[in-house]
Coordinates of N, CA and C in Angstrom, one line a residue:
M1425 N -1.4 68.2 212.7 CA -2.1 68.4 213.9 C -2.7 69.8 214.1
T1426 N -3.9 69.9 214.4 CA -4.5 71.3 214.6 C -4.1 71.8 215.9
K1427 N -4.2 73.1 216.1 CA -3.9 73.7 217.4 C -4.8 73.2 218.5
K1428 N -6.0 72.9 218.2 CA -7.0 72.3 219.2 C -6.5 70.9 219.6
D1429 N -6.0 70.1 218.6 CA -5.5 68.8 219.0 C -4.3 68.9 219.8
L1430 N -3.4 69.9 219.5 CA -2.2 70.1 220.2 C -2.5 70.5 221.7
A1431 N -3.6 71.3 221.8 CA -4.0 71.8 223.1 C -4.5 70.6 224.0
K1432 N -5.3 69.7 223.3 CA -5.8 68.5 224.0 C -4.7 67.6 224.5
Q1433 N -3.7 67.4 223.6 CA -2.6 66.5 224.0 C -1.8 67.1 225.1
T1434 N -1.5 68.4 225.0 CA -0.7 69.1 226.0 C -1.5 69.1 227.4
A1435 N -2.7 69.4 227.3 CA -3.5 69.4 228.6 C -3.6 68.1 229.2
A1436 N -3.6 67.0 228.4 CA -3.7 65.6 229.0 C -2.4 65.3 229.7
V1437 N -1.3 65.7 229.1 CA 0.0 65.4 229.7 C 0.2 66.2 231.0
L1438 N -0.2 67.5 230.9 CA 0.0 68.3 232.1 C -0.9 67.9 233.3
E1439 N -2.1 67.4 233.0 CA -3.0 66.9 234.0 C -2.5 65.7 234.7
A1440 N -1.8 64.8 233.9 CA -1.3 63.6 234.4 C -0.1 63.9 235.3
L1441 N 0.7 64.9 234.9 CA 1.9 65.3 235.7 C 1.5 66.1 237.0
Y1442 N 0.5 67.0 236.9 CA 0.1 67.8 238.0 C -1.5 67.8 238.1
P1443 N -2.0 66.7 238.7 CA -3.4 66.6 238.8 C -4.0 67.6 239.7
A1444 N -3.3 68.1 240.7 CA -3.8 69.2 241.6 C -3.3 70.5 241.0
A1445 N -4.0 71.1 240.2 CA -3.6 72.4 239.6 C -3.8 73.5 240.6
T1446 N -2.8 74.0 241.1 CA -2.9 75.1 242.1 C -2.1 76.3 241.8
C1447 N -2.6 77.4 242.2 CA -1.8 78.7 242.1 C -0.6 78.6 243.0
S1448 N 0.6 79.0 242.5 CA 1.7 78.9 243.4 C 1.8 80.1 244.4
L1449 N 1.0 81.1 244.2 CA 0.9 82.2 245.2 C 0.0 81.7 246.3
E1450 N 0.5 81.8 247.5 CA -0.2 81.3 248.7 C -1.0 82.4 249.3
Y1451 N -2.2 82.6 248.8 CA -3.0 83.8 249.2 C -4.2 83.5 250.1
E1452 N -4.2 82.2 250.6 CA -5.2 81.8 251.7 C -6.6 82.0 251.3
G1453 N -6.9 82.0 250.0 CA -8.3 82.1 249.6 C -8.9 83.5 249.7
E1454 N -8.1 84.5 249.9 CA -8.5 85.9 250.0 C -8.2 86.7 248.8
A1455 N -9.2 87.1 248.1 CA -9.0 87.7 246.8 C -8.0 89.0 246.8
W1456 N -8.2 89.8 247.8 CA -7.4 91.0 247.9 C -5.9 90.7 248.1
K1457 N -5.6 89.6 248.8 CA -4.2 89.2 249.0 C -3.6 88.7 247.6
L1458 N -4.4 87.9 246.9 CA -3.9 87.4 245.6 C -3.6 88.6 244.7
L1459 N -4.5 89.6 244.7 CA -4.3 90.8 243.9 C -3.0 91.5 244.2
I1460 N -2.7 91.6 245.5 CA -1.5 92.3 245.9 C -0.3 91.4 245.6
M1461 N -0.4 90.1 245.8 CA 0.7 89.2 245.5 C 1.1 89.1 244.1
A1462 N 0.0 89.2 243.2 CA 0.2 89.1 241.8 C 1.0 90.4 241.4
R1463 N 0.7 91.5 242.0 CA 1.4 92.7 241.7 C 2.8 92.6 242.1
L1464 N 3.1 92.0 243.2 CA 4.5 91.9 243.7 C 5.3 90.9 242.9
S1465 N 4.6 90.0 242.2 CA 5.3 89.0 241.4 C 6.0 89.4 240.1
A1466 N 5.7 90.7 239.7 CA 6.4 91.2 238.5 C 7.9 91.2 238.7
Q1467 N 8.6 90.5 237.8 CA 10.0 90.4 237.9 C 10.5 89.9 239.2
C1468 N 9.7 89.0 239.8 CA 10.1 88.4 241.1 C 9.5 87.0 241.1
T1469 N 10.2 86.1 241.8 CA 9.7 84.7 241.9 C 8.6 84.6 242.8
D1470 N 7.7 83.6 242.6 CA 6.6 83.4 243.4 C 7.0 82.9 244.8
A1471 N 8.1 82.2 244.9 CA 8.6 81.8 246.2 C 9.0 83.0 247.1
R1472 N 9.6 84.0 246.5 CA 10.0 85.1 247.2 C 8.7 85.9 247.6
V1473 N 7.8 86.0 246.7 CA 6.6 86.7 247.0 C 5.8 86.1 248.2
N1474 N 5.8 84.8 248.2 CA 5.1 84.1 249.3 C 5.8 84.4 250.6
L1475 N 7.1 84.4 250.6 CA 7.9 84.7 251.8 C 7.7 86.1 252.3
V1476 N 7.8 87.0 251.4 CA 7.6 88.5 251.8 C 6.2 88.7 252.2
S1477 N 5.2 88.1 251.6 CA 3.8 88.3 251.9 C 3.5 87.9 253.3
K1478 N 4.1 86.9 253.8 CA 3.8 86.5 255.2 C 4.0 87.6 256.2
T1479 N 5.2 88.3 256.0 CA 5.5 89.4 256.9 C 4.6 90.6 256.5
L1480 N 4.3 90.8 255.3 CA 3.5 91.9 254.8 C 2.1 91.9 255.4
F1481 N 1.5 90.7 255.3 CA 0.1 90.6 255.8 C 0.0 90.4 257.3
E1482 N 1.1 90.2 258.0 CA 1.1 90.2 259.4 C 1.1 91.7 259.9
R1483 N 1.8 92.5 259.1 CA 1.9 93.9 259.4 C 0.6 94.7 259.0
F1484 N 0.1 94.3 257.8 CA -1.1 94.9 257.3 C -2.1 93.8 257.0
P1485 N -2.9 93.4 258.1 CA -3.7 92.2 258.0 C -5.0 92.3 257.2
T1486 N -5.4 93.5 256.9 CA -6.7 93.8 256.2 C -6.4 94.7 255.0
L1487 N -7.4 94.7 254.1 CA -7.3 95.6 252.9 C -7.3 97.1 253.4
E1488 N -8.1 97.3 254.5 CA -8.2 98.7 255.0 C -6.9 99.1 255.6
A1489 N -6.2 98.2 256.2 CA -4.8 98.5 256.8 C -3.9 98.9 255.7
V1490 N -3.9 98.2 254.6 CA -3.1 98.5 253.4 C -3.4 99.9 252.9
A1491 N -4.7 100.2 252.8 CA -5.1 101.5 252.2 C -4.7 102.6 253.1
E1492 N -4.7 102.4 254.4 CA -4.4 103.4 255.4 C -2.9 103.4 255.8
S1493 N -2.1 102.6 255.2 CA -0.7 102.5 255.5 C 0.1 103.7 255.1
N1494 N 1.2 103.9 255.8 CA 2.2 104.9 255.4 C 3.0 104.3 254.3
L1495 N 3.1 105.1 253.2 CA 3.7 104.6 252.0 C 5.2 104.1 252.2
A1496 N 5.9 104.8 253.0 CA 7.3 104.4 253.3 C 7.3 103.1 254.0
D1497 N 6.4 102.8 254.9 CA 6.3 101.6 255.6 C 6.0 100.4 254.7
L1498 N 5.1 100.7 253.7 CA 4.7 99.7 252.7 C 5.9 99.4 251.8
E1499 N 6.6 100.4 251.4 CA 7.8 100.3 250.6 C 8.8 99.4 251.2
E1500 N 9.0 99.6 252.5 CA 10.0 98.8 253.3 C 9.5 97.3 253.3
A1501 N 8.2 97.1 253.5 CA 7.7 95.8 253.6 C 7.9 94.9 252.3
V1502 N 7.7 95.6 251.2 CA 7.8 94.9 249.9 C 9.1 95.0 249.2
K1503 N 10.0 95.7 249.8 CA 11.3 96.0 249.2 C 12.0 94.7 248.6
P1504 N 12.0 93.6 249.3 CA 12.7 92.4 248.8 C 12.2 91.9 247.4
C1505 N 11.0 92.3 247.0 CA 10.4 91.9 245.8 C 10.9 92.7 244.6
G1506 N 11.7 93.8 244.8 CA 12.2 94.6 243.8 C 11.1 95.6 243.3
L1507 N 11.6 96.6 242.6 CA 10.7 97.7 242.1 C 9.7 98.1 243.2
Y1508 N 10.3 98.2 244.4 CA 9.4 98.4 245.5 C 8.7 99.7 245.6
K1509 N 9.3 100.8 245.1 CA 8.6 102.1 245.1 C 7.3 102.1 244.2
T1510 N 7.5 101.6 243.0 CA 6.4 101.5 242.1 C 5.3 100.5 242.6
K1511 N 5.8 99.4 243.0 CA 4.8 98.4 243.5 C 4.0 98.8 244.7
A1512 N 4.7 99.4 245.7 CA 4.1 99.9 246.9 C 3.1 101.0 246.6
K1513 N 3.4 101.9 245.7 CA 2.5 103.0 245.3 C 1.2 102.4 244.7
S1514 N 1.4 101.5 243.7 CA 0.2 101.0 243.1 C -0.6 100.1 244.0
I1515 N 0.0 99.4 244.9 CA -0.7 98.5 245.9 C -1.5 99.4 246.8
K1516 N -0.9 100.4 247.3 CA -1.7 101.3 248.2 C -2.8 102.0 247.5
E1517 N -2.6 102.5 246.3 CA -3.7 103.1 245.5 C -4.8 102.2 245.2
T1518 N -4.4 100.9 244.9 CA -5.4 99.9 244.6 C -6.3 99.6 245.8
A1519 N -5.6 99.5 247.0 CA -6.4 99.3 248.2 C -7.3 100.4 248.5
E1520 N -6.9 101.6 248.3 CA -7.7 102.8 248.5 C -8.9 102.8 247.6
I1521 N -8.7 102.4 246.4 CA -9.8 102.4 245.4 C -10.8 101.3 245.8
L1522 N -10.3 100.1 246.1 CA -11.2 99.0 246.5 C -12.0 99.3 247.7
V1523 N -11.4 100.0 248.7 CA -12.2 100.3 249.9 C -13.2 101.4 249.6
R1524 N -12.8 102.4 248.8 CA -13.6 103.6 248.5 C -14.7 103.3 247.5
D1525 N -14.4 102.6 246.4 CA -15.3 102.4 245.3 C -15.9 101.1 245.1
F1526 N -15.3 100.0 245.8 CA -15.9 98.7 245.6 C -16.2 98.0 246.9
H1527 N -16.5 98.8 248.0 CA -16.9 98.3 249.3 C -15.9 97.2 249.8
G1528 N -14.6 97.4 249.5 CA -13.6 96.4 250.0 C -13.6 95.1 249.3
E1529 N -14.3 95.0 248.1 CA -14.3 93.8 247.4 C -13.5 93.9 246.1
V1530 N -12.9 92.8 245.6 CA -12.2 92.8 244.3 C -13.3 92.7 243.2
P1531 N -13.2 93.6 242.3 CA -14.2 93.5 241.2 C -14.1 92.2 240.4
R1532 N -15.2 91.8 239.7 CA -15.2 90.5 239.0 C -15.3 90.7 237.5
T1533 N -15.0 91.8 237.0 CA -15.1 92.0 235.5 C -13.7 92.5 235.0
M1534 N -13.4 92.1 233.8 CA -12.1 92.6 233.2 C -12.0 94.1 233.2
D1535 N -13.0 94.7 232.7 CA -13.0 96.2 232.6 C -12.8 96.9 233.9
E1536 N -13.4 96.4 235.0 CA -13.2 97.0 236.3 C -11.8 96.7 236.8
L1537 N -11.3 95.5 236.7 CA -10.0 95.2 237.2 C -8.9 96.0 236.5
L1538 N -9.1 96.3 235.2 CA -8.1 97.0 234.5 C -8.0 98.5 234.9
T1539 N -9.0 99.0 235.6 CA -8.9 100.3 236.1 C -8.0 100.5 237.3
L1540 N -7.6 99.4 237.9 CA -6.8 99.4 239.1 C -5.3 99.6 238.8
P1541 N -4.6 100.4 239.5 CA -3.2 100.7 239.2 C -2.4 99.5 239.2
G1542 N -1.6 99.3 238.2 CA -0.6 98.2 238.1 C -1.3 96.9 237.6
V1543 N -2.6 96.9 237.3 CA -3.2 95.7 236.9 C -3.4 95.7 235.4
G1544 N -2.8 94.7 234.8 CA -2.9 94.5 233.3 C -3.7 93.2 233.1
R1545 N -3.8 92.8 231.9 CA -4.6 91.6 231.5 C -4.1 90.3 232.2
K1546 N -2.8 90.2 232.4 CA -2.3 89.0 233.0 C -2.8 88.8 234.5
I1547 N -2.7 89.9 235.2 CA -3.2 89.8 236.6 C -4.7 89.7 236.6
A1548 N -5.4 90.5 235.7 CA -6.9 90.4 235.7 C -7.4 89.0 235.4
N1549 N -6.7 88.4 234.4 CA -7.1 87.0 234.0 C -6.9 86.0 235.2
L1550 N -5.8 86.2 235.9 CA -5.5 85.4 237.1 C -6.6 85.5 238.1
M1551 N -7.0 86.7 238.4 CA -8.1 87.0 239.4 C -9.4 86.4 238.9
L1552 N -9.7 86.6 237.7 CA -11.0 86.1 237.1 C -11.1 84.6 237.2
G1553 N -9.9 83.9 236.8 CA -9.9 82.5 236.8 C -9.8 81.9 238.2
D1554 N -8.9 82.3 239.0 CA -8.7 81.7 240.4 C -9.8 82.1 241.4
V1555 N -10.3 83.3 241.4 CA -11.2 83.8 242.4 C -12.6 83.6 241.9
F1556 N -12.9 83.9 240.7 CA -14.3 83.9 240.2 C -14.7 82.8 239.2
G1557 N -13.7 81.9 239.0 CA -14.0 80.7 238.2 C -14.3 81.0 236.7
Q1558 N -13.9 82.1 236.2 CA -14.1 82.4 234.8 C -13.0 81.9 233.9
P1559 N -13.3 81.3 232.8 CA -12.2 80.8 231.9 C -11.3 81.9 231.4
N1560 N -10.1 81.8 231.6 CA -9.1 82.9 231.1 C -7.7 82.3 231.0
I1561 N -7.0 82.9 230.1 CA -5.6 82.5 229.8 C -4.7 83.5 230.5
V1562 N -3.8 83.0 231.3 CA -2.8 83.9 232.0 C -1.5 83.7 231.3
T1563 N -1.1 84.7 230.5 CA 0.1 84.6 229.7 C 1.3 85.1 230.4
D1564 N 1.8 84.3 231.4 CA 3.0 84.6 232.1 C 4.2 84.1 231.2
T1565 N 5.4 84.3 231.8 CA 6.6 84.0 231.0 C 6.7 82.5 230.6
H1566 N 6.3 81.6 231.6 CA 6.3 80.2 231.3 C 5.3 79.8 230.2
C1567 N 4.1 80.4 230.3 CA 3.1 80.1 229.3 C 3.6 80.5 227.9
I1568 N 4.1 81.7 227.8 CA 4.6 82.3 226.5 C 5.7 81.4 225.9
R1569 N 6.7 81.1 226.8 CA 7.8 80.3 226.3 C 7.4 78.9 225.9
I1570 N 6.7 78.2 226.8 CA 6.4 76.8 226.5 C 5.5 76.6 225.3
C1571 N 4.4 77.4 225.3 CA 3.5 77.2 224.2 C 4.1 77.6 222.9
G1572 N 5.0 78.5 222.9 CA 5.8 78.8 221.6 C 6.6 77.6 221.2
R1573 N 7.3 77.0 222.2 CA 8.1 75.8 221.9 C 7.2 74.6 221.4
L1574 N 6.1 74.5 222.0 CA 5.2 73.4 221.6 C 4.7 73.5 220.1
G1575 N 4.6 74.8 219.7 CA 4.1 75.0 218.3 C 2.8 75.7 218.1
F1576 N 2.3 76.3 219.2 CA 1.0 77.0 219.1 C 1.2 78.3 218.2
Y1577 N 2.4 78.8 218.2 CA 2.8 80.0 217.5 C 4.3 80.0 217.4
P1578 N 4.9 80.9 216.6 CA 6.4 80.9 216.5 C 7.0 81.2 217.8
E1579 N 8.2 80.6 218.1 CA 8.9 80.9 219.3 C 9.3 82.3 219.5
S1580 N 9.4 83.0 218.4 CA 9.8 84.4 218.4 C 8.6 85.3 218.9
E1581 N 7.4 84.8 218.9 CA 6.2 85.6 219.3 C 6.2 85.8 220.8
K1582 N 6.2 87.0 221.3 CA 6.2 87.3 222.7 C 5.1 88.3 223.1
N1583 N 4.2 88.6 222.2 CA 3.1 89.5 222.5 C 2.0 88.8 223.4
P1584 N 1.9 89.2 224.7 CA 1.0 88.5 225.6 C -0.5 88.6 225.1
A1585 N -0.9 89.7 224.6 CA -2.3 89.9 224.1 C -2.6 89.0 222.9
K1586 N -1.6 88.9 222.0 CA -1.8 88.0 220.8 C -1.8 86.6 221.2
I1587 N -0.9 86.2 222.1 CA -0.8 84.8 222.6 C -2.1 84.4 223.4
E1588 N -2.6 85.3 224.1 CA -3.8 85.1 224.9 C -5.0 84.7 223.9
K1589 N -5.1 85.4 222.8 CA -6.2 85.1 221.9 C -6.0 83.8 221.2
I1590 N -4.7 83.5 220.9 CA -4.4 82.2 220.2 C -4.8 81.0 221.1
L1591 N -4.4 81.1 222.4 CA -4.6 80.0 223.3 C -6.1 79.9 223.7
D1592 N -6.7 81.1 223.8 CA -8.1 81.1 224.2 C -9.0 80.4 223.1
A1593 N -8.5 80.4 221.9 CA -9.3 79.8 220.8 C -9.1 78.3 220.7
C1594 N -8.0 77.8 221.4 CA -7.8 76.3 221.2 C -7.8 75.5 222.5
V1595 N -7.6 76.2 223.7 CA -7.6 75.5 224.9 C -9.1 75.5 225.4
E1596 N -9.7 74.4 225.8 CA -11.1 74.3 226.2 C -11.3 75.2 227.4
K1597 N -12.4 75.9 227.3 CA -12.7 76.9 228.4 C -12.7 76.4 229.8
P1598 N -13.3 75.3 230.1 CA -13.4 74.8 231.5 C -12.0 74.5 232.1
I1599 N -11.0 74.2 231.3 CA -9.7 73.9 231.8 C -8.6 75.0 231.7
Q1600 N -9.0 76.1 231.2 CA -8.0 77.2 230.9 C -7.2 77.6 232.2
S1601 N -7.9 77.8 233.3 CA -7.2 78.2 234.5 C -6.2 77.1 235.0
D1602 N -6.7 75.9 235.0 CA -5.8 74.7 235.4 C -4.7 74.6 234.4
F1603 N -4.9 74.7 233.2 CA -3.9 74.6 232.1 C -2.8 75.5 232.4
C1604 N -3.1 76.8 232.7 CA -2.1 77.8 232.9 C -1.3 77.5 234.2
H1605 N -2.0 77.1 235.3 CA -1.2 76.8 236.5 C -0.3 75.6 236.3
R1606 N -0.7 74.6 235.5 CA 0.1 73.4 235.2 C 1.3 73.8 234.4
I1607 N 1.1 74.7 233.4 CA 2.2 75.2 232.6 C 3.3 75.8 233.4
V1608 N 2.9 76.6 234.5 CA 3.9 77.2 235.3 C 4.8 76.1 236.0
W1609 N 4.1 75.1 236.6 CA 4.9 74.1 237.3 C 5.8 73.3 236.3
F1610 N 5.3 73.1 235.1 CA 6.0 72.4 234.1 C 7.2 73.2 233.6
G1611 N 7.1 74.5 233.6 CA 8.2 75.4 233.2 C 9.3 75.4 234.2
R1612 N 8.9 75.3 235.5 CA 9.9 75.3 236.5 C 10.7 73.9 236.6
E1613 N 9.9 72.8 236.4 CA 10.5 71.5 236.6 C 11.1 70.8 235.4
V1614 N 10.6 71.2 234.2 CA 11.0 70.5 233.0 C 11.4 71.4 231.9
C1615 N 10.6 72.3 231.5 CA 10.8 73.1 230.3 C 11.3 74.5 230.7
S1616 N 12.5 74.6 231.3 CA 13.0 75.8 231.8 C 13.5 76.7 230.7
A1617 N 13.7 78.0 231.0 CA 14.1 78.9 229.9 C 15.5 78.5 229.3
R1618 N 16.4 78.2 230.1 CA 17.8 78.0 229.6 C 18.1 76.6 229.3
T1619 N 17.6 75.7 230.1 CA 18.0 74.2 229.9 C 16.8 73.3 229.9
P1620 N 16.0 73.4 228.9 CA 14.8 72.5 228.8 C 15.2 71.1 228.7
Q1621 N 14.6 70.2 229.4 CA 14.9 68.8 229.4 C 14.2 68.0 228.3
C1622 N 14.5 68.4 227.1 CA 13.8 67.8 225.9 C 13.9 66.3 225.8
G1623 N 15.0 65.8 226.2 CA 15.2 64.3 226.1 C 14.4 63.5 227.0
E1624 N 13.9 64.2 228.1 CA 13.1 63.5 229.1 C 11.7 64.0 229.2
C1625 N 11.4 64.9 228.3 CA 10.1 65.5 228.3 C 9.0 64.6 227.8
P1626 N 7.9 64.5 228.5 CA 6.7 63.6 228.1 C 6.0 64.2 226.9
M1627 N 6.3 65.4 226.5 CA 5.7 66.0 225.3 C 6.6 66.0 224.1
R1628 N 7.8 65.4 224.2 CA 8.7 65.4 223.1 C 8.3 64.9 221.8
E1629 N 7.3 64.0 221.8 CA 6.8 63.3 220.6 C 6.0 64.3 219.7
F1630 N 5.4 65.3 220.3 CA 4.6 66.3 219.6 C 5.1 67.7 219.7
C1631 N 6.1 68.0 220.5 CA 6.7 69.3 220.7 C 7.6 69.7 219.5
R1632 N 7.3 70.8 218.9 CA 8.0 71.3 217.7 C 9.5 71.6 218.1
H1633 N 9.7 72.2 219.3 CA 11.0 72.5 219.7 C 11.9 71.3 219.9
A1634 N 11.3 70.3 220.6 CA 12.0 69.1 220.9 C 12.3 68.3 219.7
Q1635 N 11.5 68.3 218.7 CA 11.7 67.6 217.4 C 12.9 68.3 216.7
K1636 N 12.9 69.6 216.8 CA 14.0 70.4 216.1 C 15.4 70.0 216.8
E1637 N 15.3 69.9 218.1 CA 16.6 69.6 218.8 C 17.0 68.2 218.5
S1638 N 16.0 67.3 218.4 CA 16.3 65.9 218.1 C 17.0 65.8 216.7
R1639 N 16.5 66.6 215.7 CA 17.1 66.5 214.4 C 18.5 67.1 214.4
K1640 N 18.7 68.1 215.2 CA 20.1 68.7 215.3 C 21.0 67.7 215.9
T1641 N 20.6 66.9 216.9 CA 21.5 65.9 217.5 C 21.8 64.8 216.5
A1642 N 20.8 64.4 215.7 CA 21.0 63.3 214.8 C 22.0 63.7 213.7
K1643 N 22.1 65.0 213.4 CA 23.0 65.4 212.3 C 24.4 65.4 212.8
K1644 N 24.6 65.5 214.1 CA 26.0 65.6 214.6 C 26.8 64.3 214.5

């Protein structure tokens, strides 16, 4: 099976399981909110980010309010998400840059997004895909783990940039954003990091990891 064939089969199963491919960050359609929430999500669950962000955006309801905020107040607001000093600093600096240099708008190119503090390719790809409808692969932990198990690359491969290139070459452009959102839901519900449900997985017939586990069980 080629990687493109594997991608097609994987995408078909994911679409059947999760027909409504949605971002798990509840940003209410406002690009600047998604940008901030994506920054908060580093080493933090999306569920916690959603909860913290409700209070955060009540306190700082506009991008301008974030830019003009007192750093200590911003730190306190995002503290439950962890790494709060670093996150608050980069969020405030990003808001200031957006207001000053981009007329309060989130830029729509990779190069411009990467100039923002705390924004790497993962966040940039999320923004480009969800907000601007551009095909992009978001290599979060679920994507890296699951696609490695499926056989797109060795499970030992953890380099996000390399994985992005591999998946970009085999996942059809129009479905890339949906594919990545569905992978996240699948990672939470079926293919978890510690206890993947290989025996009940709808991809077990073509998943390399599941096949290995099946052979191990048969030998016992």
